[in-house]
PDB file of C-alpha atoms and ligand atoms in Angstrom:
ATOM      1  CA  MET A  76      47.180 -37.148 -25.180  1.00 75.00           C
ATOM      2  CA  GLN A  77      45.162 -34.622 -23.247  1.00 95.00           C
ATOM      3  CA  LEU A  78      45.071 -35.465 -19.551  1.00 97.00           C
ATOM      4  CA  ARG A  79      41.286 -35.106 -19.343  1.00 97.00           C
ATOM      5  CA  LYS A  80      40.803 -37.805 -21.992  1.00 97.00           C
ATOM      6  CA  GLN A  81      42.922 -40.310 -20.075  1.00 98.00           C
ATOM      7  CA  ILE A  82      40.650 -40.197 -17.020  1.00 98.00           C
ATOM      8  CA  ILE A  83      38.438 -43.258 -16.637  1.00 98.00           C
ATOM      9  CA  ILE A  84      35.121 -41.789 -15.546  1.00 97.00           C
ATOM     10  CA  SER A  85      33.862 -45.071 -14.043  1.00 97.00           C
ATOM     11  CA  LYS A  86      36.909 -45.090 -11.734  1.00 97.00           C
ATOM     12  CA  LEU A  87      36.666 -41.537 -10.451  1.00 98.00           C
ATOM     13  CA  PRO A  88      37.274 -41.027  -6.741  1.00 98.00           C
ATOM     14  CA  SER A  89      33.851 -40.245  -5.287  1.00 98.00           C
ATOM     15  CA  HIS A  90      35.380 -37.941  -2.681  1.00 98.00           C
ATOM     16  CA  VAL A  91      38.489 -35.787  -3.133  1.00 98.00           C
ATOM     17  CA  ALA A  92      39.866 -33.752  -0.230  1.00 99.00           C
ATOM     18  CA  ILE A  93      42.394 -30.954  -0.729  1.00 98.00           C
ATOM     19  CA  ILE A  94      44.780 -29.177   1.628  1.00 99.00           C
ATOM     20  CA  MET A  95      45.117 -25.906  -0.266  1.00 98.00           C
ATOM     21  CA  ASP A  96      48.570 -24.775   0.834  1.00 98.00           C
ATOM     22  CA  GLY A  97      51.193 -22.301  -0.372  1.00 98.00           C
ATOM     23  CA  ASN A  98      49.288 -19.019  -0.792  1.00 98.00           C
ATOM     24  CA  GLY A  99      51.715 -17.119   1.429  1.00 98.00           C
ATOM     25  CA  ARG A 100      54.800 -18.386  -0.397  1.00 98.00           C
ATOM     26  CA  TRP A 101      53.212 -17.636  -3.778  1.00 98.00           C
ATOM     27  CA  ALA A 102      52.806 -13.980  -2.724  1.00 98.00           C
ATOM     28  CA  ARG A 103      56.219 -13.708  -1.076  1.00 98.00           C
ATOM     29  CA  GLN A 104      57.926 -15.015  -4.226  1.00 98.00           C
ATOM     30  CA  ARG A 105      56.442 -11.995  -5.997  1.00 98.00           C
ATOM     31  CA  GLY A 106      57.360  -9.555  -3.244  1.00 98.00           C
ATOM     32  CA  LEU A 107      53.682  -9.185  -2.316  1.00 98.00           C
ATOM     33  CA  ASP A 108      51.795  -9.352   0.960  1.00 98.00           C
ATOM     34  CA  ARG A 109      50.517 -12.825   1.889  1.00 98.00           C
ATOM     35  CA  VAL A 110      46.927 -11.614   1.429  1.00 98.00           C
ATOM     36  CA  PHE A 111      47.468 -11.383  -2.355  1.00 98.00           C
ATOM     37  CA  GLY A 112      48.263 -15.080  -2.265  1.00 98.00           C
ATOM     38  CA  HIS A 113      44.959 -15.803  -0.564  1.00 98.00           C
ATOM     39  CA  GLN A 114      43.116 -13.684  -3.136  1.00 98.00           C
ATOM     40  CA  GLN A 115      44.849 -15.516  -5.969  1.00 98.00           C
ATOM     41  CA  GLY A 116      43.971 -18.790  -4.232  1.00 98.00           C
ATOM     42  CA  VAL A 117      40.296 -18.103  -4.910  1.00 97.00           C
ATOM     43  CA  THR A 118      40.945 -18.380  -8.671  1.00 97.00           C
ATOM     44  CA  ALA A 119      42.424 -21.859  -8.182  1.00 97.00           C
ATOM     45  CA  LEU A 120      39.480 -22.713  -5.965  1.00 96.00           C
ATOM     46  CA  ARG A 121      36.954 -21.780  -8.652  1.00 96.00           C
ATOM     47  CA  GLU A 122      38.797 -23.805 -11.271  1.00 97.00           C
ATOM     48  CA  VAL A 123      38.997 -26.911  -9.092  1.00 98.00           C
ATOM     49  CA  ILE A 124      35.324 -26.720  -8.095  1.00 97.00           C
ATOM     50  CA  GLU A 125      34.345 -26.309 -11.745  1.00 96.00           C
ATOM     51  CA  THR A 126      36.530 -29.256 -12.771  1.00 97.00           C
ATOM     52  CA  ALA A 127      35.167 -31.509 -10.023  1.00 98.00           C
ATOM     53  CA  ALA A 128      31.589 -30.637 -10.986  1.00 97.00           C
ATOM     54  CA  GLU A 129      32.280 -31.187 -14.677  1.00 96.00           C
ATOM     55  CA  LEU A 130      33.855 -34.609 -14.053  1.00 97.00           C
ATOM     56  CA  GLY A 131      30.946 -35.684 -11.848  1.00 97.00           C
ATOM     57  CA  ILE A 132      32.836 -36.077  -8.576  1.00 98.00           C
ATOM     58  CA  LYS A 133      30.286 -36.378  -5.752  1.00 98.00           C
ATOM     59  CA  TYR A 134      32.226 -34.812  -2.843  1.00 98.00           C
ATOM     60  CA  LEU A 135      34.991 -32.229  -2.757  1.00 98.00           C
ATOM     61  CA  THR A 136      36.316 -31.224   0.670  1.00 98.00           C
ATOM     62  CA  LEU A 137      38.540 -28.170   0.898  1.00 98.00           C
ATOM     63  CA  TYR A 138      40.658 -27.262   3.909  1.00 98.00           C
ATOM     64  CA  ALA A 139      40.174 -23.495   4.013  1.00 98.00           C
ATOM     65  CA  PHE A 140      40.990 -22.555   7.621  1.00 98.00           C
ATOM     66  CA  SER A 141      42.335 -24.742  10.418  1.00 98.00           C
ATOM     67  CA  THR A 142      41.903 -24.462  14.182  1.00 98.00           C
ATOM     68  CA  GLU A 143      45.638 -23.681  14.310  1.00 98.00           C
ATOM     69  CA  ASN A 144      45.213 -20.895  11.723  1.00 98.00           C
ATOM     70  CA  TRP A 145      43.454 -18.863  14.476  1.00 98.00           C
ATOM     71  CA  GLY A 146      46.994 -18.293  15.749  1.00 98.00           C
ATOM     72  CA  ARG A 147      47.946 -16.243  12.652  1.00 98.00           C
ATOM     73  CA  PRO A 148      48.229 -12.422  12.788  1.00 98.00           C
ATOM     74  CA  ASP A 149      44.843 -10.723  13.234  1.00 98.00           C
ATOM     75  CA  GLU A 150      45.149  -8.829   9.918  1.00 98.00           C
ATOM     76  CA  GLU A 151      45.639 -12.063   7.998  1.00 98.00           C
ATOM     77  CA  ILE A 152      42.654 -13.698   9.719  1.00 98.00           C
ATOM     78  CA  SER A 153      40.375 -10.753   8.925  1.00 97.00           C
ATOM     79  CA  ALA A 154      41.606 -10.663   5.336  1.00 98.00           C
ATOM     80  CA  LEU A 155      40.801 -14.374   4.982  1.00 98.00           C
ATOM     81  CA  MET A 156      37.331 -13.904   6.479  1.00 97.00           C
ATOM     82  CA  GLY A 157      36.745 -10.931   4.171  1.00 97.00           C
ATOM     83  CA  ILE A 158      37.710 -13.001   1.141  1.00 97.00           C
ATOM     84  CA  MET A 159      35.302 -15.701   2.298  1.00 96.00           C
ATOM     85  CA  VAL A 160      32.304 -13.335   2.598  1.00 95.00           C
ATOM     86  CA  GLN A 161      33.171 -11.708  -0.740  1.00 96.00           C
ATOM     87  CA  SER A 162      33.416 -15.079  -2.491  1.00 96.00           C
ATOM     88  CA  LEU A 163      30.121 -16.246  -1.006  1.00 95.00           C
ATOM     89  CA  ASN A 164      28.443 -13.030  -2.157  1.00 94.00           C
ATOM     90  CA  LYS A 165      29.883 -13.394  -5.627  1.00 95.00           C
ATOM     91  CA  GLU A 166      29.605 -17.125  -6.160  1.00 94.00           C
ATOM     92  CA  THR A 167      26.328 -18.262  -4.609  1.00 95.00           C
ATOM     93  CA  ASP A 168      24.611 -17.893  -8.008  1.00 94.00           C
ATOM     94  CA  THR A 169      27.345 -19.967  -9.652  1.00 94.00           C
ATOM     95  CA  LEU A 170      26.776 -22.720  -7.093  1.00 97.00           C
ATOM     96  CA  LEU A 171      23.050 -22.641  -7.804  1.00 97.00           C
ATOM     97  CA  LYS A 172      23.551 -22.691 -11.567  1.00 95.00           C
ATOM     98  CA  ASN A 173      25.853 -25.692 -11.303  1.00 96.00           C
ATOM     99  CA  ASN A 174      23.660 -27.702  -8.911  1.00 97.00           C
ATOM    100  CA  ILE A 175      26.356 -27.567  -6.193  1.00 98.00           C
ATOM    101  CA  ARG A 176      25.456 -28.053  -2.522  1.00 98.00           C
ATOM    102  CA  LEU A 177      27.574 -26.218   0.039  1.00 98.00           C
ATOM    103  CA  LEU A 178      28.345 -27.821   3.404  1.00 98.00           C
ATOM    104  CA  THR A 179      30.799 -26.917   6.139  1.00 98.00           C
ATOM    105  CA  ILE A 180      32.700 -28.959   8.683  1.00 98.00           C
ATOM    106  CA  GLY A 181      34.450 -27.551  11.738  1.00 98.00           C
ATOM    107  CA  ASP A 182      33.821 -25.296  14.682  1.00 98.00           C
ATOM    108  CA  VAL A 183      31.911 -22.674  12.689  1.00 97.00           C
ATOM    109  CA  ASP A 184      30.584 -21.084  15.879  1.00 96.00           C
ATOM    110  CA  ARG A 185      34.008 -19.483  16.272  1.00 97.00           C
ATOM    111  CA  LEU A 186      33.597 -17.539  13.011  1.00 97.00           C
ATOM    112  CA  ALA A 187      32.526 -13.884  12.997  1.00 94.00           C
ATOM    113  CA  VAL A 188      28.763 -13.270  12.862  1.00 95.00           C
ATOM    114  CA  ASP A 189      28.764 -11.887   9.296  1.00 94.00           C
ATOM    115  CA  VAL A 190      30.686 -14.905   7.986  1.00 96.00           C
ATOM    116  CA  LYS A 191      28.400 -17.320   9.835  1.00 96.00           C
ATOM    117  CA  GLU A 192      25.259 -15.619   8.518  1.00 96.00           C
ATOM    118  CA  ARG A 193      26.502 -15.524   4.948  1.00 96.00           C
ATOM    119  CA  LEU A 194      27.496 -19.199   5.134  1.00 97.00           C
ATOM    120  CA  ALA A 195      24.172 -20.245   6.659  1.00 97.00           C
ATOM    121  CA  GLU A 196      22.313 -18.477   3.834  1.00 97.00           C
ATOM    122  CA  THR A 197      24.322 -20.159   1.088  1.00 97.00           C
ATOM    123  CA  ILE A 198      24.049 -23.553   2.782  1.00 98.00           C
ATOM    124  CA  GLN A 199      20.293 -23.056   3.007  1.00 98.00           C
ATOM    125  CA  VAL A 200      19.703 -21.999  -0.606  1.00 97.00           C
ATOM    126  CA  THR A 201      21.955 -24.701  -2.059  1.00 98.00           C
ATOM    127  CA  SER A 202      20.601 -27.485   0.186  1.00 98.00           C
ATOM    128  CA  VAL A 203      18.263 -28.784  -2.533  1.00 97.00           C
ATOM    129  CA  ASN A 204      21.080 -29.214  -5.052  1.00 98.00           C
ATOM    130  CA  THR A 205      21.941 -32.758  -6.073  1.00 98.00           C
ATOM    131  CA  GLY A 206      25.248 -32.396  -7.942  1.00 98.00           C
ATOM    132  CA  LEU A 207      28.651 -31.856  -6.354  1.00 98.00           C
ATOM    133  CA  ASN A 208      28.732 -31.640  -2.544  1.00 98.00           C
ATOM    134  CA  LEU A 209      31.242 -28.921  -1.753  1.00 98.00           C
ATOM    135  CA  VAL A 210      32.445 -29.347   1.815  1.00 98.00           C
ATOM    136  CA  VAL A 211      34.471 -26.453   3.229  1.00 98.00           C
ATOM    137  CA  ALA A 212      36.517 -27.141   6.362  1.00 98.00           C
ATOM    138  CA  LEU A 213      36.458 -23.965   8.435  1.00 98.00           C
ATOM    139  CA  SER A 214      37.944 -23.606  11.894  1.00 98.00           C
ATOM    140  CA  TYR A 215      38.457 -27.326  11.534  1.00 98.00           C
ATOM    141  CA  SER A 216      40.974 -29.700  13.051  1.00 98.00           C
ATOM    142  CA  SER A 217      40.725 -33.424  13.605  1.00 98.00           C
ATOM    143  CA  ARG A 218      41.790 -33.290  17.212  1.00 98.00           C
ATOM    144  CA  TRP A 219      39.051 -30.754  17.895  1.00 98.00           C
ATOM    145  CA  GLU A 220      36.553 -32.974  16.070  1.00 98.00           C
ATOM    146  CA  ILE A 221      37.559 -36.200  17.842  1.00 98.00           C
ATOM    147  CA  THR A 222      37.671 -34.544  21.274  1.00 98.00           C
ATOM    148  CA  GLU A 223      34.245 -33.049  20.641  1.00 98.00           C
ATOM    149  CA  ALA A 224      32.939 -36.494  19.624  1.00 98.00           C
ATOM    150  CA  ALA A 225      34.292 -38.014  22.858  1.00 98.00           C
ATOM    151  CA  ARG A 226      32.644 -35.246  24.895  1.00 98.00           C
ATOM    152  CA  ARG A 227      29.261 -35.706  23.240  1.00 98.00           C
ATOM    153  CA  ILE A 228      29.466 -39.504  23.511  1.00 98.00           C
ATOM    154  CA  SER A 229      30.057 -39.208  27.279  1.00 98.00           C
ATOM    155  CA  ILE A 230      26.987 -36.992  27.597  1.00 98.00           C
ATOM    156  CA  ASP A 231      24.872 -39.558  25.733  1.00 98.00           C
ATOM    157  CA  VAL A 232      26.227 -42.418  27.858  1.00 98.00           C
ATOM    158  CA  ILE A 233      25.464 -40.516  31.069  1.00 98.00           C
ATOM    159  CA  LYS A 234      21.949 -39.701  29.834  1.00 98.00           C
ATOM    160  CA  GLY A 235      21.416 -43.366  29.004  1.00 97.00           C
ATOM    161  CA  ASN A 236      21.001 -42.760  25.262  1.00 96.00           C
ATOM    162  CA  LEU A 237      24.069 -44.853  24.445  1.00 96.00           C
ATOM    163  CA  ASN A 238      25.466 -48.039  25.963  1.00 96.00           C
ATOM    164  CA  GLN A 239      29.235 -47.834  26.506  1.00 96.00           C
ATOM    165  CA  ASP A 240      29.664 -51.573  25.896  1.00 95.00           C
ATOM    166  CA  SER A 241      28.352 -51.378  22.364  1.00 91.00           C
ATOM    167  CA  ILE A 242      30.101 -48.364  20.874  1.00 95.00           C
ATOM    168  CA  HIS A 243      31.337 -49.476  17.450  1.00 96.00           C
ATOM    169  CA  GLU A 244      33.141 -47.512  14.737  1.00 97.00           C
ATOM    170  CA  GLU A 245      29.811 -46.740  13.058  1.00 96.00           C
ATOM    171  CA  ASP A 246      28.457 -45.290  16.309  1.00 96.00           C
ATOM    172  CA  PHE A 247      31.573 -43.183  16.847  1.00 97.00           C
ATOM    173  CA  GLU A 248      31.327 -41.773  13.312  1.00 97.00           C
ATOM    174  CA  LYS A 249      27.899 -40.360  14.056  1.00 98.00           C
ATOM    175  CA  TYR A 250      29.539 -37.884  16.424  1.00 98.00           C
ATOM    176  CA  LEU A 251      32.034 -36.582  13.866  1.00 98.00           C
ATOM    177  CA  THR A 252      31.364 -33.325  12.025  1.00 98.00           C
ATOM    178  CA  THR A 253      31.666 -35.298   8.741  1.00 98.00           C
ATOM    179  CA  TYR A 254      28.767 -37.648   9.598  1.00 98.00           C
ATOM    180  CA  GLY A 255      26.953 -38.626   6.420  1.00 97.00           C
ATOM    181  CA  ILE A 256      29.899 -37.791   4.161  1.00 98.00           C
ATOM    182  CA  PRO A 257      31.820 -40.817   2.800  1.00 98.00           C
ATOM    183  CA  ASP A 258      35.566 -40.988   3.557  1.00 98.00           C
ATOM    184  CA  PRO A 259      37.824 -39.299   0.993  1.00 98.00           C
ATOM    185  CA  GLU A 260      39.333 -41.639  -1.581  1.00 98.00           C
ATOM    186  CA  LEU A 261      41.998 -39.161  -2.647  1.00 99.00           C
ATOM    187  CA  LEU A 262      43.771 -36.447  -0.649  1.00 99.00           C
ATOM    188  CA  ILE A 263      45.772 -33.779  -2.476  1.00 99.00           C
ATOM    189  CA  ARG A 264      48.175 -31.425  -0.710  1.00 99.00           C
ATOM    190  CA  THR A 265      49.842 -28.629  -2.616  1.00 98.00           C
ATOM    191  CA  SER A 266      53.056 -26.667  -1.923  1.00 98.00           C
ATOM    192  CA  GLY A 267      55.432 -29.564  -1.271  1.00 98.00           C
ATOM    193  CA  GLU A 268      54.661 -30.030   2.418  1.00 98.00           C
ATOM    194  CA  LEU A 269      54.477 -33.720   3.308  1.00 98.00           C
ATOM    195  CA  ARG A 270      52.105 -33.607   6.265  1.00 98.00           C
ATOM    196  CA  ILE A 271      48.447 -33.871   7.204  1.00 98.00           C
ATOM    197  CA  SER A 272      48.291 -30.824   9.527  1.00 98.00           C
ATOM    198  CA  ASN A 273      45.435 -32.086  11.677  1.00 98.00           C
ATOM    199  CA  PHE A 274      43.083 -32.722   8.738  1.00 98.00           C
ATOM    200  CA  LEU A 275      40.547 -35.607   8.726  1.00 98.00           C
ATOM    201  CA  LEU A 276      42.759 -37.969  10.753  1.00 98.00           C
ATOM    202  CA  TRP A 277      39.946 -40.479  11.246  1.00 98.00           C
ATOM    203  CA  GLN A 278      38.524 -40.199   7.738  1.00 98.00           C
ATOM    204  CA  LEU A 279      41.877 -40.513   5.909  1.00 98.00           C
ATOM    205  CA  ALA A 280      42.598 -43.982   7.354  1.00 98.00           C
ATOM    206  CA  TYR A 281      42.588 -45.597   3.875  1.00 98.00           C
ATOM    207  CA  THR A 282      42.759 -42.561   1.607  1.00 98.00           C
ATOM    208  CA  GLU A 283      45.314 -42.388  -1.223  1.00 98.00           C
ATOM    209  CA  LEU A 284      47.685 -39.460  -0.653  1.00 98.00           C
ATOM    210  CA  TYR A 285      48.993 -37.226  -3.422  1.00 98.00           C
ATOM    211  CA  PHE A 286      51.531 -34.468  -2.857  1.00 98.00           C
ATOM    212  CA  THR A 287      52.565 -31.845  -5.386  1.00 98.00           C
ATOM    213  CA  ASP A 288      55.100 -29.002  -5.217  1.00 98.00           C
ATOM    214  CA  THR A 289      52.716 -26.667  -7.059  1.00 98.00           C
ATOM    215  CA  LEU A 290      51.638 -23.770  -4.838  1.00 98.00           C
ATOM    216  CA  TRP A 291      47.868 -23.513  -4.405  1.00 98.00           C
ATOM    217  CA  PRO A 292      47.352 -20.305  -6.483  1.00 98.00           C
ATOM    218  CA  ASP A 293      49.064 -22.058  -9.433  1.00 98.00           C
ATOM    219  CA  PHE A 294      47.020 -25.262  -9.128  1.00 98.00           C
ATOM    220  CA  GLY A 295      44.788 -25.679 -12.165  1.00 98.00           C
ATOM    221  CA  LYS A 296      42.709 -28.165 -14.142  1.00 98.00           C
ATOM    222  CA  ASP A 297      45.677 -30.160 -15.417  1.00 98.00           C
ATOM    223  CA  ASP A 298      47.147 -30.488 -11.926  1.00 98.00           C
ATOM    224  CA  PHE A 299      43.806 -31.839 -10.754  1.00 98.00           C
ATOM    225  CA  TYR A 300      43.622 -34.271 -13.680  1.00 98.00           C
ATOM    226  CA  SER A 301      47.198 -35.443 -12.935  1.00 98.00           C
ATOM    227  CA  ALA A 302      46.275 -36.219  -9.333  1.00 98.00           C
ATOM    228  CA  ILE A 303      43.220 -38.218 -10.448  1.00 98.00           C
ATOM    229  CA  LEU A 304      45.260 -40.115 -13.051  1.00 98.00           C
ATOM    230  CA  ASP A 305      47.823 -41.006 -10.392  1.00 98.00           C
ATOM    231  CA  PHE A 306      45.003 -42.231  -8.143  1.00 98.00           C
ATOM    232  CA  GLN A 307      43.613 -44.381 -10.946  1.00 98.00           C
ATOM    233  CA  LYS A 308      46.940 -46.239 -11.262  1.00 98.00           C
ATOM    234  CA  ARG A 309      46.961 -47.334  -7.642  1.00 98.00           C
ATOM    235  CA  GLU A 310      45.864 -50.661  -6.222  1.00 97.00           C
ATOM    236  CA  ARG A 311      43.788 -50.116  -3.094  1.00 96.00           C
ATOM    237  CA  ARG A 312      44.159 -53.173  -0.902  1.00 96.00           C
ATOM    238  CA  PHE A 313      42.499 -52.182   2.400  1.00 97.00           C
ATOM    239  CA  GLY A 314      44.714 -54.634   4.281  1.00 97.00           C
ATOM    240  CA  LYS A 315      44.076 -57.529   1.906  1.00 96.00           C
ATOM    241  CA  THR A 316      46.542 -59.199  -0.478  1.00 97.00           C
ATOM    242  CA  SER A 317      46.928 -58.151  -4.076  1.00 97.00           C
ATOM    243  CA  GLU A 318      45.549 -61.557  -5.192  1.00 97.00           C
ATOM    244  CA  GLN A 319      42.408 -61.081  -3.129  1.00 96.00           C
ATOM    245  CA  VAL A 320      41.848 -57.638  -4.609  1.00 95.00           C
ATOM    246  CA  LEU A 321      42.317 -58.886  -8.186  1.00 94.00           C
ATOM    247  CA  GLU A 322      39.939 -61.808  -7.633  1.00 91.00           C
ATOM    248  CA  LYS A 323      36.995 -59.477  -7.178  1.00 76.00           C
TER     249      LYS A 323
HETATM  250  C1  IPE B 673      47.155 -21.879   2.722  1.00 72.31           C
HETATM  251  O1  IPE B 673      48.245 -21.097   2.401  1.00 72.31           O
HETATM  252  C2  IPE B 673      45.961 -21.056   3.150  1.00 72.31           C
HETATM  253  C3  IPE B 673      45.647 -21.140   4.587  1.00 72.31           C
HETATM  254  C4  IPE B 673      46.267 -21.885   5.460  1.00 72.31           C
HETATM  255  C5  IPE B 673      44.544 -20.325   5.063  1.00 72.31           C
HETATM  256  P1  IPE B 673      49.245 -20.572   3.511  1.00 72.31           P
HETATM  257  O2  IPE B 673      48.768 -19.247   3.984  1.00 72.31           O
HETATM  258  O3  IPE B 673      49.477 -21.582   4.562  1.00 72.31           O
HETATM  259  O4  IPE B 673      50.573 -20.387   2.647  1.00 72.31           O
HETATM  260  P2  IPE B 673      52.058 -20.718   3.071  1.00 72.31           P
HETATM  261  O5  IPE B 673      52.073 -22.147   3.531  1.00 72.31           O
HETATM  262  O6  IPE B 673      52.420 -19.774   4.165  1.00 72.31           O
HETATM  263  O7  IPE B 673      52.846 -20.523   1.819  1.00 72.31           O
HETATM  264  C1  IPE B 674      46.970 -26.351   6.512  1.00 72.31           C
HETATM  265  O1  IPE B 674      47.911 -25.441   6.075  1.00 72.31           O
HETATM  266  C2  IPE B 674      45.649 -25.662   6.713  1.00 72.31           C
HETATM  267  C3  IPE B 674      44.994 -25.159   5.504  1.00 72.31           C
HETATM  268  C4  IPE B 674      45.395 -25.330   4.278  1.00 72.31           C
HETATM  269  C5  IPE B 674      43.781 -24.440   5.746  1.00 72.31           C
HETATM  270  P1  IPE B 674      48.916 -24.722   7.079  1.00 72.31           P
HETATM  271  O2  IPE B 674      49.792 -23.889   6.248  1.00 72.31           O
HETATM  272  O3  IPE B 674      48.171 -24.067   8.162  1.00 72.31           O
HETATM  273  O4  IPE B 674      49.709 -25.975   7.689  1.00 72.31           O
HETATM  274  P2  IPE B 674      51.148 -26.086   8.334  1.00 72.31           P
HETATM  275  O5  IPE B 674      51.193 -25.106   9.448  1.00 72.31           O
HETATM  276  O6  IPE B 674      52.141 -25.769   7.287  1.00 72.31           O
HETATM  277  O7  IPE B 674      51.257 -27.500   8.780  1.00 72.31           O
HETATM  278 MG1   MG B 675      50.766 -23.124   4.718  1.00 72.31          MG
END
């Protein structure tokens, strides 16, 4: 049976996060420069966004550029930023047509002015959209995010806006760059790497993890459906017993 038909729509993960990995290897396998892999990655990106929107998933978070990725060769960084501006120029209308709202998480202030401006524009014009929330992690890492939260909490405590004796998880979350976005229910990582690479460490506490050997540029609709089907077979216990979960 077609994979799409096997998906139970009432049991969709409301938030899927993806570590889009393997662009460089995809290009190298073809004797091409890594940049071709990143360009090809945009095709996979479009397909996954379209699939998520069509299924009715509420949040899709994509890891596009990590804090650590700033350590890559300058040419690769500028190529990636170029691809980003190009895609925003090309795809803003598609986002509008499909009722998709663009959001970013991360230290976007570190991005080049043209990228920042282009992003701000698209975020602004899509802010009224009520369909899929497309969250792009840019210059993002969890350790940056958590350190930043700690810094801002200290400022608020010193100013007297926050009492240090009553800081609960919900208060801490307000200082994270993901504030307002529910935790991911499913995390997908492509390219066979079995690691988190500094992505959403706080938010992934109870997320279901799915790893596939497929390289990001080859990741398509059916790969996405397979990940969702795998998720739908799992029993999420959140620390409870299986009996307790089944009772509900
Ligand atoms: C993921 O692909 C894209 C980014 C990290 C920007 P990579 O560029 O990491 O590809 P590999 O892992 O080297 O194959
Ligand atoms: C993680 O991929 C970051 C993104 C996909 C943007 P990397 O390729 O940078 O991760 P490592 O270095 O293999 O852990
Ligand atoms: Mg990689």
